[in-house]
CSV table of C-alpha atoms and ligand atoms in Angstrom, one decimal:
chain,number,residue,atom,x,y,z
A,69,MET,CA,9.0,9.8,-22.2
A,70,LYS,CA,5.4,8.6,-22.0
A,71,TYR,CA,5.4,9.2,-18.2
A,72,GLN,CA,7.4,11.6,-16.2
A,73,GLY,CA,6.5,10.3,-12.7
A,74,ILE,CA,5.8,7.0,-11.1
A,75,ILE,CA,3.8,6.7,-7.9
A,76,PHE,CA,4.2,3.5,-6.0
A,77,ASP,CA,1.8,2.0,-3.4
A,78,LEU,CA,3.9,0.7,-0.5
A,79,ASP,CA,2.4,-2.4,1.2
A,80,GLY,CA,2.4,-5.2,-1.4
A,81,VAL,CA,4.4,-3.3,-4.1
A,82,ILE,CA,7.5,-1.9,-2.6
A,83,CYS,CA,7.7,-4.4,0.2
A,84,SER,CA,5.8,-7.4,1.7
A,85,THR,CA,4.3,-5.6,4.6
A,86,ASP,CA,0.8,-6.8,3.2
A,87,GLU,CA,1.7,-10.1,4.9
A,88,TYR,CA,2.3,-8.3,8.2
A,89,HIS,CA,-1.0,-6.6,7.9
A,90,TYR,CA,-2.6,-10.1,7.4
A,91,GLN,CA,-0.7,-11.5,10.5
A,92,ALA,CA,-1.7,-8.6,12.6
A,93,TRP,CA,-5.5,-8.6,11.7
A,94,LYS,CA,-5.5,-12.5,12.1
A,95,ARG,CA,-4.1,-12.1,15.6
A,96,LEU,CA,-6.8,-9.5,16.5
A,97,ALA,CA,-9.5,-11.6,14.9
A,98,ASP,CA,-8.4,-14.8,16.7
A,99,ASN,CA,-8.4,-12.8,20.0
A,100,LEU,CA,-12.0,-11.7,19.3
A,101,LYS,CA,-13.0,-15.2,18.0
A,102,ILE,CA,-14.0,-13.9,14.6
A,103,PRO,CA,-13.3,-15.9,11.5
A,104,PHE,CA,-10.7,-14.3,9.3
A,105,ASP,CA,-8.8,-15.6,6.2
A,106,ARG,CA,-6.7,-14.4,3.3
A,107,THR,CA,-9.8,-13.8,1.1
A,108,ILE,CA,-11.2,-11.5,3.6
A,109,ASN,CA,-7.7,-9.9,4.0
A,110,ASN,CA,-7.5,-9.2,0.3
A,111,ARG,CA,-10.5,-6.7,0.8
A,112,LEU,CA,-8.4,-4.7,3.2
A,113,ARG,CA,-5.6,-4.0,0.7
A,114,GLY,CA,-5.3,-0.2,0.2
A,115,VAL,CA,-8.2,0.5,2.6
A,116,SER,CA,-7.7,2.6,5.8
A,117,ARG,CA,-7.3,1.0,9.2
A,118,MET,CA,-10.7,1.9,10.5
A,119,ALA,CA,-12.5,0.8,7.3
A,120,SER,CA,-10.5,-2.4,7.4
A,121,LEU,CA,-11.7,-3.0,11.1
A,122,ASP,CA,-15.2,-2.6,9.9
A,123,ILE,CA,-14.7,-5.3,7.3
A,124,VAL,CA,-13.1,-7.6,9.9
A,125,LEU,CA,-15.9,-7.1,12.3
A,126,GLU,CA,-18.6,-7.9,9.7
A,127,LYS,CA,-18.2,-11.6,10.7
A,128,SER,CA,-18.7,-10.9,14.4
A,129,GLU,CA,-22.1,-11.5,16.1
A,130,ASN,CA,-21.4,-8.6,18.5
A,131,ARG,CA,-21.9,-4.9,17.9
A,132,TYR,CA,-19.1,-2.8,19.2
A,133,THR,CA,-19.1,0.8,20.3
A,134,GLU,CA,-16.8,3.4,18.6
A,135,SER,CA,-14.5,3.4,21.7
A,136,GLU,CA,-14.2,-0.4,21.7
A,137,LYS,CA,-13.4,-0.1,18.0
A,138,ALA,CA,-10.7,2.5,18.6
A,139,VAL,CA,-9.1,0.0,21.1
A,140,PHE,CA,-9.2,-2.8,18.6
A,141,SER,CA,-7.6,-0.6,15.9
A,142,GLU,CA,-4.9,0.4,18.3
A,143,MET,CA,-4.3,-3.3,19.2
A,144,LYS,CA,-3.9,-4.3,15.5
A,145,ASN,CA,-1.5,-1.4,15.0
A,146,THR,CA,0.5,-2.5,18.0
A,147,TYR,CA,0.8,-6.1,16.6
A,148,TYR,CA,1.7,-4.6,13.2
A,149,ARG,CA,4.4,-2.4,14.5
A,150,GLU,CA,5.9,-5.3,16.4
A,151,LEU,CA,6.4,-7.0,13.0
A,152,LEU,CA,7.6,-3.8,11.3
A,153,GLY,CA,10.2,-3.4,14.1
A,154,ARG,CA,11.9,-6.7,12.9
A,155,MET,CA,12.4,-5.3,9.4
A,156,SER,CA,15.7,-4.1,8.0
A,157,PRO,CA,17.1,-3.0,4.6
A,158,GLU,CA,17.4,-6.8,3.9
A,159,ASP,CA,13.7,-6.8,3.6
A,160,LEU,CA,13.8,-4.7,0.4
A,161,SER,CA,14.3,-7.2,-2.4
A,162,ASP,CA,17.1,-6.9,-4.9
A,163,GLU,CA,14.6,-6.8,-7.7
A,164,VAL,CA,12.7,-3.8,-6.2
A,165,LYS,CA,16.0,-2.1,-5.3
A,166,GLU,CA,17.6,-2.5,-8.7
A,167,THR,CA,14.4,-1.5,-10.7
A,168,LEU,CA,14.1,1.7,-8.6
A,169,VAL,CA,17.7,2.6,-9.3
A,170,ILE,CA,17.2,2.0,-13.1
A,171,LEU,CA,14.1,4.3,-13.0
A,172,ARG,CA,15.9,6.9,-11.0
A,173,ASN,CA,18.9,6.9,-13.4
A,174,ALA,CA,16.4,7.3,-16.3
A,175,HIS,CA,15.2,10.5,-14.6
A,176,TYR,CA,11.7,9.5,-13.7
A,177,LYS,CA,10.4,11.4,-10.7
A,178,LEU,CA,9.5,8.7,-8.0
A,179,ALA,CA,6.9,8.9,-5.3
A,180,ILE,CA,5.1,6.8,-2.7
A,181,GLY,CA,1.2,6.9,-2.5
A,182,SER,CA,0.2,4.9,0.4
A,183,SER,CA,-2.9,4.7,2.6
A,184,SER,CA,-0.6,3.7,5.6
A,185,LYS,CA,0.1,6.0,8.5
A,186,ASN,CA,3.1,3.8,9.1
A,187,THR,CA,4.7,4.7,5.8
A,188,PRO,CA,7.5,6.9,7.3
A,189,TYR,CA,8.5,4.1,9.8
A,190,ILE,CA,8.4,1.4,7.0
A,191,LEU,CA,10.6,3.4,4.7
A,192,GLU,CA,13.0,4.0,7.5
A,193,ARG,CA,13.1,0.3,8.4
A,194,ILE,CA,13.8,-0.7,4.7
A,195,GLY,CA,16.3,2.1,4.2
A,196,LEU,CA,14.4,4.1,1.6
A,197,ASN,CA,13.5,7.1,3.8
A,198,VAL,CA,15.5,9.5,1.6
A,199,PHE,CA,15.1,7.8,-1.7
A,200,PHE,CA,11.8,9.1,-3.1
A,201,ASP,CA,11.1,12.6,-4.5
A,202,ALA,CA,7.8,12.7,-2.7
A,203,VAL,CA,6.0,10.7,-0.1
A,204,SER,CA,2.2,11.0,0.1
A,205,ASP,CA,0.6,8.8,2.9
A,206,GLY,CA,-2.2,8.1,5.3
A,207,ASN,CA,-1.1,10.9,7.6
A,208,GLN,CA,-1.9,13.5,5.0
A,209,ILE,CA,-5.2,12.4,3.6
A,210,THR,CA,-8.9,12.5,4.6
A,211,HIS,CA,-10.2,10.0,2.1
A,212,SER,CA,-8.6,6.5,1.7
A,213,LYS,CA,-8.4,4.5,-1.6
A,214,PRO,CA,-10.5,4.1,-3.7
A,215,ASP,CA,-10.6,8.0,-3.4
A,216,PRO,CA,-7.7,9.3,-5.5
A,217,GLU,CA,-6.6,11.9,-2.9
A,218,VAL,CA,-3.4,10.1,-2.0
A,219,PHE,CA,-2.2,9.9,-5.6
A,220,ILE,CA,-3.4,13.5,-6.4
A,221,LYS,CA,-1.2,14.7,-3.5
A,222,ALA,CA,1.7,12.7,-4.7
A,223,ALA,CA,1.4,14.2,-8.3
A,224,GLN,CA,1.1,17.7,-6.8
A,225,MET,CA,4.3,17.1,-4.7
A,226,LEU,CA,6.0,16.0,-7.9
A,227,ALA,CA,4.6,19.1,-9.8
A,228,LEU,CA,3.1,16.7,-12.4
A,229,LYS,CA,-0.3,16.2,-13.8
A,230,PRO,CA,-2.1,12.9,-13.1
A,231,GLU,CA,-1.9,11.9,-16.8
A,232,ASP,CA,1.8,12.2,-16.8
A,233,CYS,CA,2.2,9.8,-14.0
A,234,LEU,CA,2.0,5.9,-13.7
A,235,VAL,CA,0.5,4.4,-10.5
A,236,VAL,CA,1.7,1.0,-9.4
A,237,GLU,CA,-0.7,-0.9,-7.2
A,238,ASP,CA,-1.5,-4.3,-5.8
A,239,ALA,CA,-5.0,-3.5,-4.5
A,240,HIS,CA,-8.3,-3.3,-6.5
A,241,ALA,CA,-9.1,-0.2,-4.4
A,242,GLY,CA,-5.9,1.3,-5.4
A,243,VAL,CA,-6.4,0.6,-9.1
A,244,GLU,CA,-9.8,2.2,-8.8
A,245,ALA,CA,-8.2,5.2,-7.1
A,246,GLY,CA,-5.7,5.7,-9.8
A,247,VAL,CA,-8.3,5.4,-12.6
A,248,ASN,CA,-10.6,7.9,-10.6
A,249,GLY,CA,-7.8,10.3,-10.5
A,250,GLY,CA,-6.9,10.2,-14.2
A,251,PHE,CA,-3.7,8.3,-13.7
A,252,HIS,CA,-2.4,5.5,-15.8
A,253,VAL,CA,-2.2,2.3,-13.7
A,254,ALA,CA,0.1,-0.8,-13.6
A,255,ALA,CA,-1.4,-3.6,-11.4
A,256,ILE,CA,0.6,-6.4,-9.6
A,257,GLY,CA,-0.2,-9.2,-7.3
A,258,ASP,CA,-3.7,-9.4,-6.1
A,259,ALA,CA,-4.8,-6.7,-8.5
A,260,SER,CA,-3.0,-8.0,-11.6
A,261,THR,CA,-6.1,-9.3,-13.1
A,262,ASP,CA,-8.0,-6.0,-12.7
A,263,SER,CA,-9.2,-5.0,-16.1
A,264,ARG,CA,-9.3,-1.3,-15.2
A,265,ALA,CA,-5.4,-1.2,-15.1
A,266,ASP,CA,-3.4,-0.3,-18.2
A,267,TYR,CA,-0.7,-2.9,-17.5
A,268,SER,CA,-0.6,-6.2,-15.7
A,269,LEU,CA,2.7,-7.0,-14.1
A,270,THR,CA,3.8,-10.5,-13.2
A,271,SER,CA,6.8,-9.1,-11.3
A,272,PHE,CA,8.1,-5.6,-10.2
A,273,LYS,CA,10.9,-5.5,-12.8
A,274,ASP,CA,8.1,-6.0,-15.5
A,275,LEU,CA,7.7,-2.4,-15.3
A,276,LEU,CA,10.8,-1.9,-17.3
A,277,LYS,CA,9.0,-3.5,-20.3
A,278,TYR,CA,6.5,-0.5,-20.3
A,279,LEU,CA,8.9,2.3,-19.5
A,280,GLU,CA,11.8,3.9,-21.4
A,281,THR,CA,15.0,3.5,-19.5
B,1365,B16,P1,-2.0,1.6,8.5
B,1365,B16,P2,-1.0,0.7,0.9
B,1365,B16,C1,-2.5,0.3,3.1
B,1365,B16,O1,-1.2,0.5,2.5
B,1365,B16,C2,-2.7,-1.3,3.3
B,1365,B16,O2,-2.7,-1.9,2.0
B,1365,B16,C3,-3.9,-1.5,4.1
B,1365,B16,O3,-4.1,-2.9,4.2
B,1365,B16,C4,-3.9,-0.8,5.4
B,1365,B16,O4,-5.1,-1.0,6.1
B,1365,B16,C5,-3.7,0.7,5.1
B,1365,B16,O5,-2.4,0.9,4.4
B,1365,B16,C6,-3.6,1.6,6.4
B,1365,B16,O6,-2.3,1.1,7.0
B,1365,B16,O7,-2.9,0.8,9.5
B,1365,B16,O8,-0.5,1.2,8.6
B,1365,B16,O9,-2.2,3.1,8.6
B,1365,B16,O10,-1.3,-0.6,0.4
B,1365,B16,O11,-1.9,1.9,0.5
B,1365,B16,O12,0.5,1.1,0.9
B,1366,MG,MG1,-0.9,-2.1,-1.3
């Protein structure tokens, strides 16, 4: 097989929690009377919570202290977790579920590589907490995407070399992270036009076109 492992980004790839990130940031921005739209939101994909906040605050006329920023980041996370709390295994699409099972049955090692500190909670909500061979997430890294740390950790957990793994990403920062780490990359959604990716996917099951199963 060309690849032995597949490392999936979480928000925007496995599930649509990218929409909940948008709604939670929008709620915070509205509270602070800062303009915020989906174009700005796309810049937050794959980026850590604090780095995302700095991008959101670019449009503010005020300058905030680090302790104020800590409060805002906590507020956004509270809004976000409220939305996550409403999720259930029904929020995992049949397409993603069926494709993951086909890949598992074809003996690929499967991992998550997400910048999110909420990864364990999300996986639990959608019923995938014991599915993956490895979970590398925002709780274990010091550098967020586009740094490749989260994917390198995932590959190490799978005991594979980066060149033997395919990263699946919806964020430009994530595609860059994959390329920086020496991984092959399949891009979907917002990142699908990113020319640095090896493959452009129009849907999750498109992966099966490029992988032996
Ligand atoms: P949290 P991913 C990323 O997850 C999101 O794309 C990004 O928007 C978010 O800011 C980041 O996780 C941190 O998330 O606030 O939950 O720790 O796309 O890498 O799975
Ligand atoms: Mg993502």
